[in-house]
mmCIF file of the C-alpha atoms, coordinates in Angstrom:
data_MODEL
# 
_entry.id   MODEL 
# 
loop_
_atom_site.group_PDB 
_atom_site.id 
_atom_site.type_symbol 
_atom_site.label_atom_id 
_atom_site.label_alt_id 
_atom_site.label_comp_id 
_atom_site.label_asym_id 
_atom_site.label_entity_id 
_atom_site.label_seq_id 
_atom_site.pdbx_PDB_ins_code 
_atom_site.Cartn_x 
_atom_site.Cartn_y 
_atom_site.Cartn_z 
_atom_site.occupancy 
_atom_site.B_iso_or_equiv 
_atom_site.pdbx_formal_charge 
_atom_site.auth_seq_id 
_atom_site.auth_comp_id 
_atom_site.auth_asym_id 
_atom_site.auth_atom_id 
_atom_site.pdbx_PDB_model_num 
ATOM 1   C CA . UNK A 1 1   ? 0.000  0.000   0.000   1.00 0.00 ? 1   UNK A CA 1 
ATOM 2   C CA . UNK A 1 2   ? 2.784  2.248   0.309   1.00 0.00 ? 2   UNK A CA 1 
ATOM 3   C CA . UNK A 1 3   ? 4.769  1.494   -2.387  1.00 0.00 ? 3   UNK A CA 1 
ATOM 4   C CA . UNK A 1 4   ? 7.376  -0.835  -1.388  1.00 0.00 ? 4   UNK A CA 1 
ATOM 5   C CA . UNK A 1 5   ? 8.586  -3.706  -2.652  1.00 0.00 ? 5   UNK A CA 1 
ATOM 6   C CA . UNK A 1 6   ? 7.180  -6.956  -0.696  1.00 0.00 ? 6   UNK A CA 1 
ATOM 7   C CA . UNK A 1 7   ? 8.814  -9.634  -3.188  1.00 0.00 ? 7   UNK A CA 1 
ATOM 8   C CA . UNK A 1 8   ? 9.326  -11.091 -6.866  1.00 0.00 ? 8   UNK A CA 1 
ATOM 9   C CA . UNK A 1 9   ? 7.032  -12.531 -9.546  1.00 0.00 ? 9   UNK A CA 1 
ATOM 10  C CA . UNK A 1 10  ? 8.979  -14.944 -11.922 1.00 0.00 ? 10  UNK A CA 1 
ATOM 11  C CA . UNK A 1 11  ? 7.745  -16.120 -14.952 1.00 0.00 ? 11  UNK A CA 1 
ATOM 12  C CA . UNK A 1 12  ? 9.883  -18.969 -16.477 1.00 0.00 ? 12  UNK A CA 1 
ATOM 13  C CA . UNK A 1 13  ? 9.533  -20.896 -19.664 1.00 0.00 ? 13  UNK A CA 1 
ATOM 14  C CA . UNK A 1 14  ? 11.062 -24.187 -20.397 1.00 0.00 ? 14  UNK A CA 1 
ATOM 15  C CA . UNK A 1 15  ? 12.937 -24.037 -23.943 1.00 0.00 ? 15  UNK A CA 1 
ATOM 16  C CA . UNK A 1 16  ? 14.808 -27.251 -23.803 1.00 0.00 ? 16  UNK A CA 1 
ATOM 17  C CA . UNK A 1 17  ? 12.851 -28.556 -26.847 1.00 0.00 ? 17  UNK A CA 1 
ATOM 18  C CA . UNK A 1 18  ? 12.945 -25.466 -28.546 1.00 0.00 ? 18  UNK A CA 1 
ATOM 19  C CA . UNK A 1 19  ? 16.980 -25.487 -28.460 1.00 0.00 ? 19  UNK A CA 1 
ATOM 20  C CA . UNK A 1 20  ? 17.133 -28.842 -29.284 1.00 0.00 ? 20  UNK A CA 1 
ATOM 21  C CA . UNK A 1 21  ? 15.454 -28.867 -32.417 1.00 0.00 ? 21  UNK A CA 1 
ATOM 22  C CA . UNK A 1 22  ? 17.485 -25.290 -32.982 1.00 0.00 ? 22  UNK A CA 1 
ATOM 23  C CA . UNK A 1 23  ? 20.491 -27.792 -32.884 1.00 0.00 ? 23  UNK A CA 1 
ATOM 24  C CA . UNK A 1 24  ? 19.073 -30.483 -35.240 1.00 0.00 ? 24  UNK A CA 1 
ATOM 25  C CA . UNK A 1 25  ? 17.748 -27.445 -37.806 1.00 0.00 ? 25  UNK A CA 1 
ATOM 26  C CA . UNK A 1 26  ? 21.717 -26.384 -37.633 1.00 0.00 ? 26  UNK A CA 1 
ATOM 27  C CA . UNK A 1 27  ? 22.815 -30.064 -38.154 1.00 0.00 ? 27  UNK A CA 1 
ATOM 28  C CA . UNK A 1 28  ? 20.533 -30.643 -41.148 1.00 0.00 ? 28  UNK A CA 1 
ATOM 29  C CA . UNK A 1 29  ? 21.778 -27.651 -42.544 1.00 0.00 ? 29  UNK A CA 1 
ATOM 30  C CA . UNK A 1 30  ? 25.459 -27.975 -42.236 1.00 0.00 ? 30  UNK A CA 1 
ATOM 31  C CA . UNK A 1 31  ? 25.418 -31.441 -43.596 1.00 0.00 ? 31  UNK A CA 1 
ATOM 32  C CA . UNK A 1 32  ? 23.461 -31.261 -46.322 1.00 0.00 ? 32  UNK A CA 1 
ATOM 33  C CA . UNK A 1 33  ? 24.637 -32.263 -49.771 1.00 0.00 ? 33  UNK A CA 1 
ATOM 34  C CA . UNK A 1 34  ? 23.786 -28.752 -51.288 1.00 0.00 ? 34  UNK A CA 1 
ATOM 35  C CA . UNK A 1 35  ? 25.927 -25.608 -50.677 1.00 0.00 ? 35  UNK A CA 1 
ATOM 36  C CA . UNK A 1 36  ? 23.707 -23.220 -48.134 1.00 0.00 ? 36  UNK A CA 1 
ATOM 37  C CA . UNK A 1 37  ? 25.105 -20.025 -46.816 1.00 0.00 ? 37  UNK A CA 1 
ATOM 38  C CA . UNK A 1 38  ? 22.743 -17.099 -45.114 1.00 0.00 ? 38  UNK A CA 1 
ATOM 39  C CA . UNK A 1 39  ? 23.267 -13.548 -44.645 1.00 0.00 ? 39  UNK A CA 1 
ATOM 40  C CA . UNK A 1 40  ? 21.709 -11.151 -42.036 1.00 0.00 ? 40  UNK A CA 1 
ATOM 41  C CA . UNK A 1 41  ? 19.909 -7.522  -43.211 1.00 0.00 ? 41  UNK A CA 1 
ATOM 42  C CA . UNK A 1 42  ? 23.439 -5.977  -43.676 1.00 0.00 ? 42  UNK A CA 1 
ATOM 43  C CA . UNK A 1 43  ? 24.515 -8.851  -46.260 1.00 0.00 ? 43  UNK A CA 1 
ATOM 44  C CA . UNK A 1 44  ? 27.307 -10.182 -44.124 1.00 0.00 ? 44  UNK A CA 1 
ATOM 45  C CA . UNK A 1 45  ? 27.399 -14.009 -43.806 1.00 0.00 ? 45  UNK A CA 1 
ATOM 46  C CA . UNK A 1 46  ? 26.117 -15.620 -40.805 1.00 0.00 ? 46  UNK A CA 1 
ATOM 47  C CA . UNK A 1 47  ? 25.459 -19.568 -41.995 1.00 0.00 ? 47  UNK A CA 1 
ATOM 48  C CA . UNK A 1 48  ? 28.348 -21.366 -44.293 1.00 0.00 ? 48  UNK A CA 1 
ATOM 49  C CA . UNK A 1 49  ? 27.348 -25.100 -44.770 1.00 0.00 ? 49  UNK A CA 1 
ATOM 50  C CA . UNK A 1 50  ? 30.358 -28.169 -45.288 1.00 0.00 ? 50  UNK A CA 1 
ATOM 51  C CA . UNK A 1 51  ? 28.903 -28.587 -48.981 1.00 0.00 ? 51  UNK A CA 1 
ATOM 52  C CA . UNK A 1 52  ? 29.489 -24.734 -49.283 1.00 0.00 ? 52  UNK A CA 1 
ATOM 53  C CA . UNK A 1 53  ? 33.122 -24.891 -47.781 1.00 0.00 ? 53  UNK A CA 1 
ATOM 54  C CA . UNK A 1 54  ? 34.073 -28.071 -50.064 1.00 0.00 ? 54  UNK A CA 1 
ATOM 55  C CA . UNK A 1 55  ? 32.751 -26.045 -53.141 1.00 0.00 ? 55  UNK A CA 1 
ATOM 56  C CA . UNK A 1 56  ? 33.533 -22.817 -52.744 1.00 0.00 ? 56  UNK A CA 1 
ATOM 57  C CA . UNK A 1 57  ? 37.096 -23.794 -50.912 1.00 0.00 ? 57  UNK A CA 1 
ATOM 58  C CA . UNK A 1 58  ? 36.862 -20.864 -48.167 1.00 0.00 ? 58  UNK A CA 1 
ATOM 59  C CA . UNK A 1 59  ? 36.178 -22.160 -44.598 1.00 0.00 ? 59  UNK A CA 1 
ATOM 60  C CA . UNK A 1 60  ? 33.672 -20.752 -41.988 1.00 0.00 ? 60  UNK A CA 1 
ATOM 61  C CA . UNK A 1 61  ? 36.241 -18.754 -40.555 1.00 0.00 ? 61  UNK A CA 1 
ATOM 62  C CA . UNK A 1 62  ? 37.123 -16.928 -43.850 1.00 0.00 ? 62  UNK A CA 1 
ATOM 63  C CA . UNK A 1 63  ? 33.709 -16.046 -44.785 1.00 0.00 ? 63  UNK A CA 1 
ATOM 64  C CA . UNK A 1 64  ? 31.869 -15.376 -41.311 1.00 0.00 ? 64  UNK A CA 1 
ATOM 65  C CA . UNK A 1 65  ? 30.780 -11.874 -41.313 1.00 0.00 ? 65  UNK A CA 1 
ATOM 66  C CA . UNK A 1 66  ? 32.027 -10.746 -43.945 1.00 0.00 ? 66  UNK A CA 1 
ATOM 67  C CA . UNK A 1 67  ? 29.950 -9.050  -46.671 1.00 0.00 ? 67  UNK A CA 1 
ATOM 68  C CA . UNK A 1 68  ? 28.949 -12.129 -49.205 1.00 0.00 ? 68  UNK A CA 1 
ATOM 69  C CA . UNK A 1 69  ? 28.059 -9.473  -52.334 1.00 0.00 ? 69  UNK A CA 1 
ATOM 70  C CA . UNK A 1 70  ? 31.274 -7.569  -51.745 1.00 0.00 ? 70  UNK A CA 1 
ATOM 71  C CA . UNK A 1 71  ? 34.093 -10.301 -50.684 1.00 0.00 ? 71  UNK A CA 1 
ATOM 72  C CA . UNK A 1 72  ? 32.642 -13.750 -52.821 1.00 0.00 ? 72  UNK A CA 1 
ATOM 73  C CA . UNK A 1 73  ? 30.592 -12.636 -55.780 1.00 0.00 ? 73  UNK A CA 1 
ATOM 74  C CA . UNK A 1 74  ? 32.188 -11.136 -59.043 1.00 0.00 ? 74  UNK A CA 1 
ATOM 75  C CA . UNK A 1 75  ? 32.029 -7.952  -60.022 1.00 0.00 ? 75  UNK A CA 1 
ATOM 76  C CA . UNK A 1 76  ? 29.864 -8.369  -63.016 1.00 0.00 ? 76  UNK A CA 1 
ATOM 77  C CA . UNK A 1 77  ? 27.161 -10.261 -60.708 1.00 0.00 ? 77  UNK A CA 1 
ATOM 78  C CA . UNK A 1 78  ? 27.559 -7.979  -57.562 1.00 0.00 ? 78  UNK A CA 1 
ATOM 79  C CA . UNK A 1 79  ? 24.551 -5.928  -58.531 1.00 0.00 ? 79  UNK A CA 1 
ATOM 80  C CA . UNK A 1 80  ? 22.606 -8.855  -59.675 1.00 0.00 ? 80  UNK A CA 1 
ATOM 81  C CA . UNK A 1 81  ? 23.682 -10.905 -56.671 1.00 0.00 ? 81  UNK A CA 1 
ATOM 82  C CA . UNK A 1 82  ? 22.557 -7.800  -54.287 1.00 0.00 ? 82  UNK A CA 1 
ATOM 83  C CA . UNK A 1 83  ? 19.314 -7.461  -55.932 1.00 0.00 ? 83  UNK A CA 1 
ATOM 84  C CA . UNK A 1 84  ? 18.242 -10.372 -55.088 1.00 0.00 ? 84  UNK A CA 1 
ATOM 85  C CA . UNK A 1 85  ? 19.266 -10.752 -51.836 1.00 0.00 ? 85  UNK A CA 1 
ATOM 86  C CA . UNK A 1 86  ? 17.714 -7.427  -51.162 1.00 0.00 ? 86  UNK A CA 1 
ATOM 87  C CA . UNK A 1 87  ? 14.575 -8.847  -52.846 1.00 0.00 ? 87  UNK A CA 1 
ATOM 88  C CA . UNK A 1 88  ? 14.199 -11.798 -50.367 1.00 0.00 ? 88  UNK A CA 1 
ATOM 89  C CA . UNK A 1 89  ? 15.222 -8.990  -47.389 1.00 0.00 ? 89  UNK A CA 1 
ATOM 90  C CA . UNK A 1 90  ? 11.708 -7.575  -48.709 1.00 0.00 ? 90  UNK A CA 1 
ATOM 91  C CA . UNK A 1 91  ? 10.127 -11.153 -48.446 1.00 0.00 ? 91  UNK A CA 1 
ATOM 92  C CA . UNK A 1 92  ? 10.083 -11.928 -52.320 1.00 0.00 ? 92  UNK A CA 1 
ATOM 93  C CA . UNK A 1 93  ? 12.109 -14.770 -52.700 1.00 0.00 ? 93  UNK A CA 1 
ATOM 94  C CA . UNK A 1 94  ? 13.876 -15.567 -55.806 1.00 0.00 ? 94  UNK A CA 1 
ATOM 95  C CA . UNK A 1 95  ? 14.553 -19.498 -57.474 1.00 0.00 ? 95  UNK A CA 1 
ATOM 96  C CA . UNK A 1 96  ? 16.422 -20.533 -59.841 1.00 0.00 ? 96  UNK A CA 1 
ATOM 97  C CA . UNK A 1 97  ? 18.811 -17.513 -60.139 1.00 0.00 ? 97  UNK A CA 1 
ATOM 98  C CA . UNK A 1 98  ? 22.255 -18.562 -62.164 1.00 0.00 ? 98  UNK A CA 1 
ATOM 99  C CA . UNK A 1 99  ? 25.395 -17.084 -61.707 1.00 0.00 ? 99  UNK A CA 1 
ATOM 100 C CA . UNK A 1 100 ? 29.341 -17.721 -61.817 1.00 0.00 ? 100 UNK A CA 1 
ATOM 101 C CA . UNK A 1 101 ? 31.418 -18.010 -58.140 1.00 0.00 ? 101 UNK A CA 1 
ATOM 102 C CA . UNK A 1 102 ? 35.139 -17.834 -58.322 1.00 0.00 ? 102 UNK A CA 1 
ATOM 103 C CA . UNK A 1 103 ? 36.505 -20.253 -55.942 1.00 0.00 ? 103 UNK A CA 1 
ATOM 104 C CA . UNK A 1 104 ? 38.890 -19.590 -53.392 1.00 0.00 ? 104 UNK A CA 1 
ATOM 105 C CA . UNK A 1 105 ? 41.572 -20.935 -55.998 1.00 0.00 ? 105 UNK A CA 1 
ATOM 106 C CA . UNK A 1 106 ? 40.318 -18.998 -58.923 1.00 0.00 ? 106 UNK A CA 1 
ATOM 107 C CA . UNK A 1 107 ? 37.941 -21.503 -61.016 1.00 0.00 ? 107 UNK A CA 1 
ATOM 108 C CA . UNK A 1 108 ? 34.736 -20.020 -62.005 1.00 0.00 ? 108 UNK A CA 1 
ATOM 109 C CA . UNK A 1 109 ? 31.643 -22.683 -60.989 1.00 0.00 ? 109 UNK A CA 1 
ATOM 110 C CA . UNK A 1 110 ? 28.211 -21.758 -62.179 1.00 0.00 ? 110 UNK A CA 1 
ATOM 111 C CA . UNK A 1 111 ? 25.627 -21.998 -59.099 1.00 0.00 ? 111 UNK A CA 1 
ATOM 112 C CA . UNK A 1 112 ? 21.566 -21.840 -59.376 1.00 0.00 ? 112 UNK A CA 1 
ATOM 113 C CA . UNK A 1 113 ? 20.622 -20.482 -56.459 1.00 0.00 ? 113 UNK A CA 1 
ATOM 114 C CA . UNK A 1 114 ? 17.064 -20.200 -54.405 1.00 0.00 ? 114 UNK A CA 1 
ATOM 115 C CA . UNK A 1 115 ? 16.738 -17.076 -52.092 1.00 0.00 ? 115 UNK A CA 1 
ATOM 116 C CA . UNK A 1 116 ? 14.353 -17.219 -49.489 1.00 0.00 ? 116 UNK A CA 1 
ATOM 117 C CA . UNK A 1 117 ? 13.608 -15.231 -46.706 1.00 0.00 ? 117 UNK A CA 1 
ATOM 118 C CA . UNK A 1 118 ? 14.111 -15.640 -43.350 1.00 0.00 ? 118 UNK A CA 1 
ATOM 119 C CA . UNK A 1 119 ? 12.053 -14.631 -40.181 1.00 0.00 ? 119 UNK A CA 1 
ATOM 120 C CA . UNK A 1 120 ? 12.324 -14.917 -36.521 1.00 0.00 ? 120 UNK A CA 1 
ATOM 121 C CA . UNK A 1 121 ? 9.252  -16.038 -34.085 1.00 0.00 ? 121 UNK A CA 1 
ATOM 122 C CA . UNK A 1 122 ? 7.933  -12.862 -34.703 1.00 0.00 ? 122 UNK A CA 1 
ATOM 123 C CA . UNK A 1 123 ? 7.842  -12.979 -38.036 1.00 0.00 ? 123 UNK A CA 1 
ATOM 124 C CA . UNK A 1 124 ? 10.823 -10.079 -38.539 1.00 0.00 ? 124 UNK A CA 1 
ATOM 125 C CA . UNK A 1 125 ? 12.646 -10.613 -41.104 1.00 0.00 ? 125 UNK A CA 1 
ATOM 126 C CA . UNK A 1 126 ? 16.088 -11.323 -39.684 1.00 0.00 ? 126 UNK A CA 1 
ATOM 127 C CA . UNK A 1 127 ? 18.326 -12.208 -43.406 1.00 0.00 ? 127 UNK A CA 1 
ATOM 128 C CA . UNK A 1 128 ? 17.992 -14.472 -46.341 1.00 0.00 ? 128 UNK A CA 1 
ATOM 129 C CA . UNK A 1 129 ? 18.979 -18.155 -46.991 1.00 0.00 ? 129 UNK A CA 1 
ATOM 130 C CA . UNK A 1 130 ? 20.493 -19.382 -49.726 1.00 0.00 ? 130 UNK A CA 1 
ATOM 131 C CA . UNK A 1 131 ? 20.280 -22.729 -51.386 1.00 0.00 ? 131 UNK A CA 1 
ATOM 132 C CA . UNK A 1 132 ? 22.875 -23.511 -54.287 1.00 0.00 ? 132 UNK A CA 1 
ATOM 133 C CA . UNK A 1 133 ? 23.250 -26.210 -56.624 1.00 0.00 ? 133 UNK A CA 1 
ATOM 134 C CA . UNK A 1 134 ? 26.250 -26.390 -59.063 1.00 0.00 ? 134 UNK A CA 1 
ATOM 135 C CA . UNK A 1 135 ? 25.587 -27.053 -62.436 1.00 0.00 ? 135 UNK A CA 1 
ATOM 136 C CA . UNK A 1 136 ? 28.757 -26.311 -64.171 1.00 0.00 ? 136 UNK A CA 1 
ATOM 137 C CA . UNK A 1 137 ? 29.364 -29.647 -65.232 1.00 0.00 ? 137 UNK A CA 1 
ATOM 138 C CA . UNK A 1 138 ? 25.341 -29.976 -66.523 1.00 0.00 ? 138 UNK A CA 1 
ATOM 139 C CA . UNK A 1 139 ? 26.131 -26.230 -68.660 1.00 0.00 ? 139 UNK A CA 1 
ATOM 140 C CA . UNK A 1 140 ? 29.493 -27.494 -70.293 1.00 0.00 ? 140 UNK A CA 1 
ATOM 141 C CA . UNK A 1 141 ? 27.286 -30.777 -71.315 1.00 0.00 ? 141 UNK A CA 1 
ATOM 142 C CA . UNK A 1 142 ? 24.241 -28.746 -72.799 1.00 0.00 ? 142 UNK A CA 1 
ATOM 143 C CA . UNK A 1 143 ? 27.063 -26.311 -74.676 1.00 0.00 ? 143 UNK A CA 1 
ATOM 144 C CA . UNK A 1 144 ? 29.182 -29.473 -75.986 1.00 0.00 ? 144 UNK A CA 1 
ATOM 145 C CA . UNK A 1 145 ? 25.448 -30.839 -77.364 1.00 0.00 ? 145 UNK A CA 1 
ATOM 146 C CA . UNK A 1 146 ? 24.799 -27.848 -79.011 1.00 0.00 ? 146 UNK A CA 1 
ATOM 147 C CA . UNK A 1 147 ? 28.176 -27.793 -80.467 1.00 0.00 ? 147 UNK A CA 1 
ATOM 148 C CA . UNK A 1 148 ? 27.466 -31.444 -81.909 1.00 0.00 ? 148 UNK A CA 1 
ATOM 149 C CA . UNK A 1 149 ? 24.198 -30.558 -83.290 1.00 0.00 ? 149 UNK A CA 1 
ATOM 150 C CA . UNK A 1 150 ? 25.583 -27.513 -84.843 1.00 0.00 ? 150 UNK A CA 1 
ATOM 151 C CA . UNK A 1 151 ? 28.180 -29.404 -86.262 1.00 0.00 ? 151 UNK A CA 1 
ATOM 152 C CA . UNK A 1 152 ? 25.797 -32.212 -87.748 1.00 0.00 ? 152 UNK A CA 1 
# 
């Protein structure tokens, strides 16, 4: 009644599920057989998956936090690159977007990529994910057919 404190209401929440299935999400990611990577709102990396690292050749280390568009993508794509990752930071995602990586020992791959947004429990969006495939191998195979039916 006159203003002073007589104790403490706590409110606790049990989250042990919640962190558990955080830590399978981050498993499933990290060992899938496609390249993922994800970038917060400022474009600076903040997932790197093994299929990523084997393809790409830089390790978690070298790419954490650093700006993806900037530091990985080539100049001729940067603005592409950006655009879509800015689209997907305005929750329109993007699929089956193709352009050329240099790796970290200078051979040029060609990676389709799917954008997609991502949100926290709130529903804020908090960065993008990105799904790659490389089909560098499937575009020198569609250019050598052409060159054979050209040629017959």
């Amino acid at each position: 009644e006159q203003g002073n404190v007589i104790g403490v209401v706590g409110i606790g929440q049990d989250i042990t599920a919640r962190l558990a299935q955080e830590r399978e999400y981050s498993k499933l990611i990290d060992s899938a057989n496609a390249p993922i990577f994800g970038v917060d709102t400022f474009g600076r990396v903040n997932v790197w998956n093994q299929c990523a690292m084997k393809l790409v050749g830089y390790t978690i280390s070298e790419v954490m936090g650093k700006n993806l568009v900037q530091e990985f993508i080539t100049k001729e794509y940067r603005a592409a690159v950006k655009a879509v990752l800015d689209k997907a930071l305005r929750g329109k995602e993007t699929a089956n977007f193709e352009f050329p990586l240099i790796t970290k020992n200078g051979v040029r791959i060609e990676v389709l990529l799917n954008a997609t947004t991502r949100r926290d429990e709130q529903g804020n969006v908090i960065g993008v994910v990105g799904i790659g495939q490389d089909i560098t191998a499937r575009l020198a195979q569609e250019r050598e057919y052409s060159k054979l039916i050209d040629s017959a």
